């Protein structure tokens, strides 16, 4: 379709303005808002197509998820069909130049297949790395949606490889995470690093296997009596209570601190105070939380995932191949020992400065949307 004349204003940088639809079902998620606010701040006309009535940004909102109370009594197939029709109607209301899909949930797949405007999906991680847990029809449709995309934004190399295995052309795939604010996440500050302090900044959801970290803590304390664990973040109702019960059961309740949700500057303070940053999810992209830890000088202990190896290797962190109590305990103890040398700090900081500068990477993503808008409508299925 190309850029419509009525939308051809100017961005703050003097580039032609876009009319962009941003599709996703996590409108209050910090990642979602980061992408949306970047477009708004750079002069684009943004409509968020989502399952909520409002978004914390200066955008128009189309809620495709609003249903009557009777919808729960309808057959599941009808509910899916209604959802598809609402997504289609939303995307055809705005005369959009380009559609950004943030996280390829089922609704993102519908959007990629139904949009008349070119689509640029951003794969966050579990949407493609855990495709096996999606409904069967989403598994079938995902490769078609990938081939229909004008360009694909992969947040790690593993995602890029999966997308290409589904038929995406290598020249249409760009691989980068949107990065971190290097002025906030800095290794310099007034805080003193506690050589026995470990922090996890991934939230309290069971997916991150935080309970396993708590269960390994008694063994760490046996070797490092002053060891303590800080859990920075929140979760769903009941998540914290379950973890508190694990800490009580393991006899380490007085060594586990729950901070609740923190601002970016508060997270940076925690990372500068900590010797070790720990995160052990079963799958992940090149996590922003890892980038933040690297930028602030905490020693990383994480699952041995391909995406994590995009940031660290065995010389600058510990990559755990098997998450069991004894091995995790050993890894945390080794992390505390190695962190005291500081040998990892400069190399990890240099790496994030090279690959993870948010200012650079968000501009790169914006350029992808502008390129896609110039390409016109749907790619044919290859």
mmCIF file of C-alpha atoms in Angstrom:
data_model
loop_
_atom_site.group_PDB
_atom_site.id
_atom_site.type_symbol
_atom_site.label_atom_id
_atom_site.label_comp_id
_atom_site.label_asym_id
_atom_site.label_seq_id
_atom_site.Cartn_x
_atom_site.Cartn_y
_atom_site.Cartn_z
ATOM 1 C CA UNK A 1 0.000 0.000 0.000
ATOM 2 C CA UNK A 2 2.862 2.379 0.779
ATOM 3 C CA UNK A 3 2.636 5.573 2.774
ATOM 4 C CA UNK A 4 -0.646 7.399 2.301
ATOM 5 C CA UNK A 5 -0.369 11.105 1.360
ATOM 6 C CA UNK A 6 -2.612 12.219 4.240
ATOM 7 C CA UNK A 7 -0.156 10.646 6.706
ATOM 8 C CA UNK A 8 2.963 12.112 5.176
ATOM 9 C CA UNK A 9 3.861 14.529 7.961
ATOM 10 C CA UNK A 10 7.330 14.865 9.430
ATOM 11 C CA UNK A 11 8.906 13.198 12.445
ATOM 12 C CA UNK A 12 11.095 15.068 14.889
ATOM 13 C CA UNK A 13 14.076 13.931 12.837
ATOM 14 C CA UNK A 14 12.566 15.257 9.599
ATOM 15 C CA UNK A 15 11.625 11.825 8.244
ATOM 16 C CA UNK A 16 8.135 11.235 6.823
ATOM 17 C CA UNK A 17 5.659 10.486 9.598
ATOM 18 C CA UNK A 18 3.963 7.090 9.749
ATOM 19 C CA UNK A 19 0.471 6.072 10.726
ATOM 20 C CA UNK A 20 1.302 2.996 12.810
ATOM 21 C CA UNK A 21 -0.876 0.354 14.409
ATOM 22 C CA UNK A 22 0.818 -1.392 17.326
ATOM 23 C CA UNK A 23 -0.917 -4.688 18.087
ATOM 24 C CA UNK A 24 -0.507 -6.572 21.362
ATOM 25 C CA UNK A 25 -2.290 -7.818 24.451
ATOM 26 C CA UNK A 26 0.178 -6.479 27.032
ATOM 27 C CA UNK A 27 -0.451 -2.726 26.736
ATOM 28 C CA UNK A 28 0.820 -1.951 30.239
ATOM 29 C CA UNK A 29 3.936 -4.065 29.909
ATOM 30 C CA UNK A 30 7.151 -2.042 30.163
ATOM 31 C CA UNK A 31 8.481 -3.494 26.895
ATOM 32 C CA UNK A 32 5.272 -2.736 25.015
ATOM 33 C CA UNK A 33 5.204 0.824 26.344
ATOM 34 C CA UNK A 34 8.856 1.381 25.463
ATOM 35 C CA UNK A 35 8.189 0.644 21.798
ATOM 36 C CA UNK A 36 4.965 2.663 21.711
ATOM 37 C CA UNK A 37 6.385 5.709 23.491
ATOM 38 C CA UNK A 38 9.393 5.765 21.173
ATOM 39 C CA UNK A 39 7.094 6.103 18.173
ATOM 40 C CA UNK A 40 5.016 8.802 19.871
ATOM 41 C CA UNK A 41 8.115 10.733 20.948
ATOM 42 C CA UNK A 42 9.406 10.654 17.378
ATOM 43 C CA UNK A 43 6.312 12.178 15.835
ATOM 44 C CA UNK A 44 4.429 9.164 14.487
ATOM 45 C CA UNK A 45 0.657 8.796 14.610
ATOM 46 C CA UNK A 46 0.123 5.703 16.768
ATOM 47 C CA UNK A 47 -2.961 3.590 17.336
ATOM 48 C CA UNK A 48 -2.709 0.735 19.812
ATOM 49 C CA UNK A 49 -4.880 -2.242 18.909
ATOM 50 C CA UNK A 50 -5.244 -4.219 22.092
ATOM 51 C CA UNK A 51 -7.568 -5.846 24.617
ATOM 52 C CA UNK A 52 -7.820 -2.827 26.938
ATOM 53 C CA UNK A 53 -9.618 0.521 26.902
ATOM 54 C CA UNK A 54 -6.601 2.720 27.577
ATOM 55 C CA UNK A 55 -2.822 2.814 27.317
ATOM 56 C CA UNK A 56 -0.397 4.978 29.276
ATOM 57 C CA UNK A 57 0.780 6.888 26.218
ATOM 58 C CA UNK A 58 -0.498 9.604 23.892
ATOM 59 C CA UNK A 59 -2.124 7.218 21.421
ATOM 60 C CA UNK A 60 -5.497 6.228 20.038
ATOM 61 C CA UNK A 61 -6.766 2.896 21.345
ATOM 62 C CA UNK A 62 -8.954 0.276 19.663
ATOM 63 C CA UNK A 63 -10.097 -2.434 22.065
ATOM 64 C CA UNK A 64 -10.772 -5.597 20.095
ATOM 65 C CA UNK A 65 -11.220 -7.624 23.292
ATOM 66 C CA UNK A 66 -14.399 -5.995 24.563
ATOM 67 C CA UNK A 67 -17.253 -8.511 24.681
ATOM 68 C CA UNK A 68 -20.612 -8.819 26.376
ATOM 69 C CA UNK A 69 -20.856 -10.884 29.539
ATOM 70 C CA UNK A 70 -22.665 -13.575 27.582
ATOM 71 C CA UNK A 71 -19.575 -14.365 25.495
ATOM 72 C CA UNK A 72 -18.340 -16.865 28.094
ATOM 73 C CA UNK A 73 -21.334 -19.052 27.298
ATOM 74 C CA UNK A 74 -20.484 -19.219 23.585
ATOM 75 C CA UNK A 75 -18.550 -22.199 22.112
ATOM 76 C CA UNK A 76 -14.783 -21.674 22.049
ATOM 77 C CA UNK A 77 -14.696 -21.804 18.253
ATOM 78 C CA UNK A 78 -17.199 -18.974 18.046
ATOM 79 C CA UNK A 79 -15.208 -16.900 20.527
ATOM 80 C CA UNK A 80 -12.068 -17.338 18.417
ATOM 81 C CA UNK A 81 -13.937 -16.401 15.243
ATOM 82 C CA UNK A 82 -15.328 -13.294 16.920
ATOM 83 C CA UNK A 83 -11.833 -12.322 18.068
ATOM 84 C CA UNK A 84 -10.472 -12.757 14.550
ATOM 85 C CA UNK A 85 -13.249 -10.610 13.102
ATOM 86 C CA UNK A 86 -12.619 -7.859 15.646
ATOM 87 C CA UNK A 87 -8.876 -7.825 14.928
ATOM 88 C CA UNK A 88 -9.584 -7.617 11.208
ATOM 89 C CA UNK A 89 -12.070 -4.773 11.660
ATOM 90 C CA UNK A 90 -9.647 -2.852 13.895
ATOM 91 C CA UNK A 91 -6.804 -3.081 11.396
ATOM 92 C CA UNK A 92 -8.974 -1.903 8.527
ATOM 93 C CA UNK A 93 -10.314 1.146 10.341
ATOM 94 C CA UNK A 94 -7.199 3.263 10.404
ATOM 95 C CA UNK A 95 -5.597 3.366 6.958
ATOM 96 C CA UNK A 96 -2.332 2.336 8.571
ATOM 97 C CA UNK A 97 0.986 2.569 6.776
ATOM 98 C CA UNK A 98 2.514 -0.256 8.783
ATOM 99 C CA UNK A 99 1.529 -2.635 11.585
ATOM 100 C CA UNK A 100 3.894 -3.490 14.433
ATOM 101 C CA UNK A 101 2.950 -6.691 16.259
ATOM 102 C CA UNK A 102 4.439 -6.742 19.736
ATOM 103 C CA UNK A 103 4.702 -10.391 20.798
ATOM 104 C CA UNK A 104 3.195 -12.976 18.482
ATOM 105 C CA UNK A 105 0.354 -14.223 20.626
ATOM 106 C CA UNK A 106 -2.629 -15.776 18.803
ATOM 107 C CA UNK A 107 -3.980 -12.246 18.300
ATOM 108 C CA UNK A 108 -0.646 -11.205 16.825
ATOM 109 C CA UNK A 109 -0.833 -14.093 14.395
ATOM 110 C CA UNK A 110 -4.334 -13.045 13.347
ATOM 111 C CA UNK A 111 -3.100 -9.491 12.810
ATOM 112 C CA UNK A 112 -0.158 -10.611 10.682
ATOM 113 C CA UNK A 113 -2.475 -12.651 8.465
ATOM 114 C CA UNK A 114 -5.305 -10.133 8.174
ATOM 115 C CA UNK A 115 -3.554 -6.782 7.800
ATOM 116 C CA UNK A 116 -3.622 -5.031 4.450
ATOM 117 C CA UNK A 117 -0.671 -2.909 5.538
ATOM 118 C CA UNK A 118 2.831 -4.406 5.805
ATOM 119 C CA UNK A 119 3.477 -6.102 9.133
ATOM 120 C CA UNK A 120 6.640 -6.116 11.255
ATOM 121 C CA UNK A 121 6.336 -8.645 14.106
ATOM 122 C CA UNK A 122 8.613 -8.335 17.113
ATOM 123 C CA UNK A 123 9.158 -11.746 18.689
ATOM 124 C CA UNK A 124 9.737 -11.335 22.412
ATOM 125 C CA UNK A 125 10.860 -14.854 23.257
ATOM 126 C CA UNK A 126 8.327 -17.364 24.515
ATOM 127 C CA UNK A 127 5.965 -16.539 21.647
ATOM 128 C CA UNK A 128 8.293 -18.474 19.323
ATOM 129 C CA UNK A 129 10.679 -20.264 21.677
ATOM 130 C CA UNK A 130 7.732 -21.997 23.402
ATOM 131 C CA UNK A 131 5.522 -22.440 20.374
ATOM 132 C CA UNK A 132 4.781 -26.018 21.432
ATOM 133 C CA UNK A 133 2.524 -24.788 24.252
ATOM 134 C CA UNK A 134 0.368 -22.693 21.903
ATOM 135 C CA UNK A 135 -2.967 -23.956 20.537
ATOM 136 C CA UNK A 136 -2.649 -26.302 17.574
ATOM 137 C CA UNK A 137 -4.092 -23.794 15.119
ATOM 138 C CA UNK A 138 -1.554 -21.151 16.211
ATOM 139 C CA UNK A 139 1.266 -23.652 15.628
ATOM 140 C CA UNK A 140 -0.101 -24.243 12.135
ATOM 141 C CA UNK A 141 -0.607 -20.575 11.331
ATOM 142 C CA UNK A 142 2.636 -19.195 12.758
ATOM 143 C CA UNK A 143 4.819 -20.180 9.755
ATOM 144 C CA UNK A 144 2.273 -18.589 7.412
ATOM 145 C CA UNK A 145 2.284 -15.410 9.485
ATOM 146 C CA UNK A 146 6.085 -15.361 9.435
ATOM 147 C CA UNK A 147 6.139 -15.650 5.650
ATOM 148 C CA UNK A 148 3.524 -12.903 5.323
ATOM 149 C CA UNK A 149 5.563 -10.424 7.357
ATOM 150 C CA UNK A 150 7.317 -7.631 5.477
ATOM 151 C CA UNK A 151 10.249 -7.645 7.919
ATOM 152 C CA UNK A 152 10.872 -9.570 11.127
ATOM 153 C CA UNK A 153 12.384 -8.225 14.328
ATOM 154 C CA UNK A 154 13.975 -11.077 16.306
ATOM 155 C CA UNK A 155 15.216 -10.296 19.810
ATOM 156 C CA UNK A 156 17.841 -13.052 19.735
ATOM 157 C CA UNK A 157 19.645 -15.215 17.187
ATOM 158 C CA UNK A 158 17.724 -18.365 18.129
ATOM 159 C CA UNK A 159 14.431 -16.645 17.291
ATOM 160 C CA UNK A 160 15.896 -15.443 13.994
ATOM 161 C CA UNK A 161 16.929 -18.985 13.088
ATOM 162 C CA UNK A 162 13.470 -20.368 13.887
ATOM 163 C CA UNK A 163 11.812 -17.662 11.795
ATOM 164 C CA UNK A 164 14.090 -18.464 8.850
ATOM 165 C CA UNK A 165 13.358 -22.168 9.243
ATOM 166 C CA UNK A 166 9.678 -21.233 8.793
ATOM 167 C CA UNK A 167 10.422 -19.523 5.503
ATOM 168 C CA UNK A 168 11.475 -15.985 6.376
ATOM 169 C CA UNK A 169 14.177 -14.697 4.060
ATOM 170 C CA UNK A 170 17.452 -13.949 5.856
ATOM 171 C CA UNK A 171 17.542 -10.453 4.360
ATOM 172 C CA UNK A 172 14.138 -9.715 5.919
ATOM 173 C CA UNK A 173 15.192 -10.625 9.478
ATOM 174 C CA UNK A 174 16.995 -8.251 11.838
ATOM 175 C CA UNK A 175 18.296 -9.495 15.169
ATOM 176 C CA UNK A 176 18.647 -7.196 18.169
ATOM 177 C CA UNK A 177 16.932 -6.505 21.457
ATOM 178 C CA UNK A 178 15.785 -2.935 22.020
ATOM 179 C CA UNK A 179 18.432 -2.519 24.685
ATOM 180 C CA UNK A 180 18.850 -0.593 27.910
ATOM 181 C CA UNK A 181 19.359 2.976 29.036
ATOM 182 C CA UNK A 182 23.101 3.049 29.566
ATOM 183 C CA UNK A 183 22.888 6.294 31.506
ATOM 184 C CA UNK A 184 20.675 4.613 34.133
ATOM 185 C CA UNK A 185 22.333 1.214 34.129
ATOM 186 C CA UNK A 186 25.874 2.223 34.955
ATOM 187 C CA UNK A 187 28.540 0.569 37.027
ATOM 188 C CA UNK A 188 29.399 3.788 38.814
ATOM 189 C CA UNK A 189 27.410 5.111 41.738
ATOM 190 C CA UNK A 190 27.572 5.816 45.463
ATOM 191 C CA UNK A 191 26.567 2.251 46.372
ATOM 192 C CA UNK A 192 29.057 -0.189 47.873
ATOM 193 C CA UNK A 193 29.033 -3.685 46.431
ATOM 194 C CA UNK A 194 28.216 -6.358 49.011
ATOM 195 C CA UNK A 195 30.380 -9.392 48.205
ATOM 196 C CA UNK A 196 27.745 -11.772 49.593
ATOM 197 C CA UNK A 197 24.628 -10.254 48.068
ATOM 198 C CA UNK A 198 22.780 -12.014 45.224
ATOM 199 C CA UNK A 199 19.904 -10.476 43.297
ATOM 200 C CA UNK A 200 17.289 -11.744 40.852
ATOM 201 C CA UNK A 201 15.465 -9.048 38.881
ATOM 202 C CA UNK A 202 13.131 -11.287 36.861
ATOM 203 C CA UNK A 203 9.944 -11.054 38.917
ATOM 204 C CA UNK A 204 8.222 -13.769 40.920
ATOM 205 C CA UNK A 205 6.394 -15.792 38.272
ATOM 206 C CA UNK A 206 6.946 -19.591 38.452
ATOM 207 C CA UNK A 207 8.359 -19.536 34.903
ATOM 208 C CA UNK A 208 11.586 -18.011 36.241
ATOM 209 C CA UNK A 209 12.052 -20.895 38.727
ATOM 210 C CA UNK A 210 12.733 -18.502 41.586
ATOM 211 C CA UNK A 211 11.786 -21.189 44.112
ATOM 212 C CA UNK A 212 14.801 -23.220 42.972
ATOM 213 C CA UNK A 213 17.082 -20.265 43.782
ATOM 214 C CA UNK A 214 15.665 -20.086 47.296
ATOM 215 C CA UNK A 215 16.059 -23.847 47.716
ATOM 216 C CA UNK A 216 19.753 -23.562 46.808
ATOM 217 C CA UNK A 217 20.332 -20.777 49.331
ATOM 218 C CA UNK A 218 20.947 -22.959 52.443
ATOM 219 C CA UNK A 219 23.881 -24.625 50.697
ATOM 220 C CA UNK A 220 25.304 -21.254 49.720
ATOM 221 C CA UNK A 221 24.985 -19.990 53.291
ATOM 222 C CA UNK A 222 26.854 -23.072 54.525
ATOM 223 C CA UNK A 223 29.881 -21.882 52.511
ATOM 224 C CA UNK A 224 29.277 -18.125 52.724
ATOM 225 C CA UNK A 225 27.547 -17.458 56.057
ATOM 226 C CA UNK A 226 26.812 -13.832 55.141
ATOM 227 C CA UNK A 227 25.056 -14.690 51.854
ATOM 228 C CA UNK A 228 21.664 -13.165 51.173
ATOM 229 C CA UNK A 229 19.203 -13.113 48.267
ATOM 230 C CA UNK A 230 17.202 -10.136 46.982
ATOM 231 C CA UNK A 231 14.151 -10.803 44.796
ATOM 232 C CA UNK A 232 13.373 -7.596 42.918
ATOM 233 C CA UNK A 233 10.028 -7.576 41.163
ATOM 234 C CA UNK A 234 6.467 -8.706 41.525
ATOM 235 C CA UNK A 235 4.195 -11.370 40.105
ATOM 236 C CA UNK A 236 0.592 -12.484 40.068
ATOM 237 C CA UNK A 237 -1.503 -12.760 43.253
ATOM 238 C CA UNK A 238 -0.125 -15.578 45.375
ATOM 239 C CA UNK A 239 3.336 -15.732 43.772
ATOM 240 C CA UNK A 240 5.107 -13.936 46.601
ATOM 241 C CA UNK A 241 3.273 -15.929 49.264
ATOM 242 C CA UNK A 242 4.379 -19.204 47.667
ATOM 243 C CA UNK A 243 8.005 -18.082 47.601
ATOM 244 C CA UNK A 244 7.817 -16.842 51.182
ATOM 245 C CA UNK A 245 6.586 -20.300 52.155
ATOM 246 C CA UNK A 246 9.564 -21.892 50.374
ATOM 247 C CA UNK A 247 11.971 -19.579 52.220
ATOM 248 C CA UNK A 248 10.316 -20.452 55.533
ATOM 249 C CA UNK A 249 10.481 -24.162 54.766
ATOM 250 C CA UNK A 250 14.172 -23.939 53.879
ATOM 251 C CA UNK A 251 14.968 -21.941 57.008
ATOM 252 C CA UNK A 252 16.209 -18.888 55.103
ATOM 253 C CA UNK A 253 13.289 -16.460 55.489
ATOM 254 C CA UNK A 254 15.590 -13.943 57.166
ATOM 255 C CA UNK A 255 18.034 -14.114 54.220
ATOM 256 C CA UNK A 256 15.496 -13.442 51.447
ATOM 257 C CA UNK A 257 14.362 -9.895 50.748
ATOM 258 C CA UNK A 258 11.328 -9.113 48.584
ATOM 259 C CA UNK A 259 11.516 -5.574 47.233
ATOM 260 C CA UNK A 260 8.363 -5.499 45.129
ATOM 261 C CA UNK A 261 8.293 -3.704 41.792
ATOM 262 C CA UNK A 262 11.170 -1.259 41.348
ATOM 263 C CA UNK A 263 11.828 1.606 38.971
ATOM 264 C CA UNK A 264 14.733 1.283 36.522
ATOM 265 C CA UNK A 265 16.931 3.515 38.693
ATOM 266 C CA UNK A 266 16.113 1.415 41.761
ATOM 267 C CA UNK A 267 16.957 -1.781 39.860
ATOM 268 C CA UNK A 268 20.286 -0.248 38.868
ATOM 269 C CA UNK A 269 21.013 0.479 42.534
ATOM 270 C CA UNK A 270 20.269 -3.134 43.469
ATOM 271 C CA UNK A 271 22.551 -4.381 40.695
ATOM 272 C CA UNK A 272 25.393 -2.127 41.809
ATOM 273 C CA UNK A 273 25.003 -3.380 45.378
ATOM 274 C CA UNK A 274 24.952 -7.067 44.390
ATOM 275 C CA UNK A 275 27.902 -9.361 43.774
ATOM 276 C CA UNK A 276 25.855 -11.846 41.717
ATOM 277 C CA UNK A 277 22.837 -11.568 39.447
ATOM 278 C CA UNK A 278 20.963 -14.866 39.023
ATOM 279 C CA UNK A 279 18.235 -15.894 36.573
ATOM 280 C CA UNK A 280 17.346 -19.462 35.564
ATOM 281 C CA UNK A 281 14.357 -19.508 33.158
ATOM 282 C CA UNK A 282 13.970 -22.557 30.885
ATOM 283 C CA UNK A 283 13.867 -20.367 27.752
ATOM 284 C CA UNK A 284 14.712 -16.751 27.053
ATOM 285 C CA UNK A 285 15.737 -14.200 24.476
ATOM 286 C CA UNK A 286 18.830 -12.057 25.061
ATOM 287 C CA UNK A 287 17.248 -10.776 28.246
ATOM 288 C CA UNK A 288 17.228 -7.084 29.071
ATOM 289 C CA UNK A 289 17.728 -8.027 32.720
ATOM 290 C CA UNK A 290 20.999 -9.740 31.786
ATOM 291 C CA UNK A 291 22.060 -6.640 29.873
ATOM 292 C CA UNK A 292 21.274 -4.481 32.910
ATOM 293 C CA UNK A 293 23.285 -6.741 35.213
ATOM 294 C CA UNK A 294 26.244 -6.694 32.832
ATOM 295 C CA UNK A 295 26.090 -2.903 32.589
ATOM 296 C CA UNK A 296 26.084 -2.480 36.377
ATOM 297 C CA UNK A 297 28.867 -4.944 37.159
ATOM 298 C CA UNK A 298 26.989 -7.801 38.858
ATOM 299 C CA UNK A 299 28.393 -11.238 38.013
ATOM 300 C CA UNK A 300 25.841 -13.233 35.929
ATOM 301 C CA UNK A 301 24.733 -16.749 36.874
ATOM 302 C CA UNK A 302 22.115 -17.959 34.431
ATOM 303 C CA UNK A 303 20.737 -20.853 32.454
ATOM 304 C CA UNK A 304 22.907 -22.058 29.594
ATOM 305 C CA UNK A 305 20.698 -20.826 26.774
ATOM 306 C CA UNK A 306 21.793 -19.900 23.304
ATOM 307 C CA UNK A 307 20.404 -16.378 23.734
ATOM 308 C CA UNK A 308 22.295 -15.823 26.984
ATOM 309 C CA UNK A 309 25.530 -16.748 25.197
ATOM 310 C CA UNK A 310 24.930 -13.754 22.952
ATOM 311 C CA UNK A 311 25.844 -11.683 26.000
ATOM 312 C CA UNK A 312 28.255 -13.729 28.104
ATOM 313 C CA UNK A 313 30.575 -16.687 27.893
ATOM 314 C CA UNK A 314 32.203 -18.815 30.576
ATOM 315 C CA UNK A 315 34.920 -16.210 31.146
ATOM 316 C CA UNK A 316 32.423 -13.484 32.106
ATOM 317 C CA UNK A 317 29.639 -15.414 33.784
ATOM 318 C CA UNK A 318 28.369 -18.868 34.712
ATOM 319 C CA UNK A 319 26.049 -20.716 32.334
ATOM 320 C CA UNK A 320 24.217 -23.509 34.121
ATOM 321 C CA UNK A 321 23.417 -26.501 31.916
ATOM 322 C CA UNK A 322 21.219 -28.270 34.456
ATOM 323 C CA UNK A 323 19.050 -26.545 37.046
ATOM 324 C CA UNK A 324 19.183 -28.862 40.055
ATOM 325 C CA UNK A 325 19.780 -27.853 43.651
ATOM 326 C CA UNK A 326 23.403 -28.988 44.026
ATOM 327 C CA UNK A 327 24.561 -27.564 40.711
ATOM 328 C CA UNK A 328 22.772 -24.277 41.254
ATOM 329 C CA UNK A 329 24.242 -24.040 44.736
ATOM 330 C CA UNK A 330 27.744 -24.653 43.338
ATOM 331 C CA UNK A 331 27.181 -22.083 40.586
ATOM 332 C CA UNK A 332 26.081 -19.406 43.048
ATOM 333 C CA UNK A 333 29.063 -20.101 45.299
ATOM 334 C CA UNK A 334 31.418 -19.916 42.344
ATOM 335 C CA UNK A 335 29.738 -16.700 41.264
ATOM 336 C CA UNK A 336 30.308 -15.125 44.674
ATOM 337 C CA UNK A 337 33.966 -16.170 44.571
ATOM 338 C CA UNK A 338 34.610 -14.961 41.044
ATOM 339 C CA UNK A 339 32.707 -11.702 41.445
ATOM 340 C CA UNK A 340 35.170 -10.509 44.074
ATOM 341 C CA UNK A 341 37.958 -10.288 41.488
ATOM 342 C CA UNK A 342 36.021 -7.859 39.281
ATOM 343 C CA UNK A 343 37.585 -9.453 36.194
ATOM 344 C CA UNK A 344 34.214 -9.617 34.412
ATOM 345 C CA UNK A 345 33.186 -5.993 34.858
ATOM 346 C CA UNK A 346 34.961 -4.123 32.051
ATOM 347 C CA UNK A 347 34.335 -6.760 29.367
ATOM 348 C CA UNK A 348 30.650 -7.088 30.208
ATOM 349 C CA UNK A 349 30.183 -3.328 30.207
ATOM 350 C CA UNK A 350 31.965 -2.986 26.864
ATOM 351 C CA UNK A 351 29.727 -5.638 25.366
ATOM 352 C CA UNK A 352 26.481 -3.904 26.322
ATOM 353 C CA UNK A 353 27.796 -0.558 25.161
ATOM 354 C CA UNK A 354 28.436 -2.132 21.754
ATOM 355 C CA UNK A 355 25.203 -4.102 21.295
ATOM 356 C CA UNK A 356 22.616 -2.897 23.799
ATOM 357 C CA UNK A 357 22.305 0.887 23.574
ATOM 358 C CA UNK A 358 18.567 1.595 23.671
ATOM 359 C CA UNK A 359 18.888 4.874 21.787
ATOM 360 C CA UNK A 360 20.588 3.127 18.881
ATOM 361 C CA UNK A 361 18.421 0.010 18.863
ATOM 362 C CA UNK A 362 15.017 1.690 19.068
ATOM 363 C CA UNK A 363 16.033 3.932 16.168
ATOM 364 C CA UNK A 364 16.974 0.787 14.251
ATOM 365 C CA UNK A 365 13.521 -0.689 14.931
ATOM 366 C CA UNK A 366 11.832 2.542 13.842
ATOM 367 C CA UNK A 367 13.806 2.388 10.603
ATOM 368 C CA UNK A 368 12.493 -1.147 10.043
ATOM 369 C CA UNK A 369 8.917 0.149 10.250
ATOM 370 C CA UNK A 370 9.676 2.915 7.779
ATOM 371 C CA UNK A 371 11.284 0.451 5.380
ATOM 372 C CA UNK A 372 8.288 -1.853 5.654
ATOM 373 C CA UNK A 373 5.883 1.017 4.991
ATOM 374 C CA UNK A 374 7.768 1.797 1.789
ATOM 375 C CA UNK A 375 7.520 -1.838 0.706
ATOM 376 C CA UNK A 376 3.730 -1.727 0.402
ATOM 377 C CA UNK A 377 1.219 -4.449 1.277
ATOM 378 C CA UNK A 378 1.501 -8.082 2.272
ATOM 379 C CA UNK A 379 4.317 -10.261 1.102
ATOM 380 C CA UNK A 380 2.908 -13.234 -0.709
ATOM 381 C CA UNK A 381 3.353 -16.515 1.096
ATOM 382 C CA UNK A 382 6.640 -17.967 -0.102
#
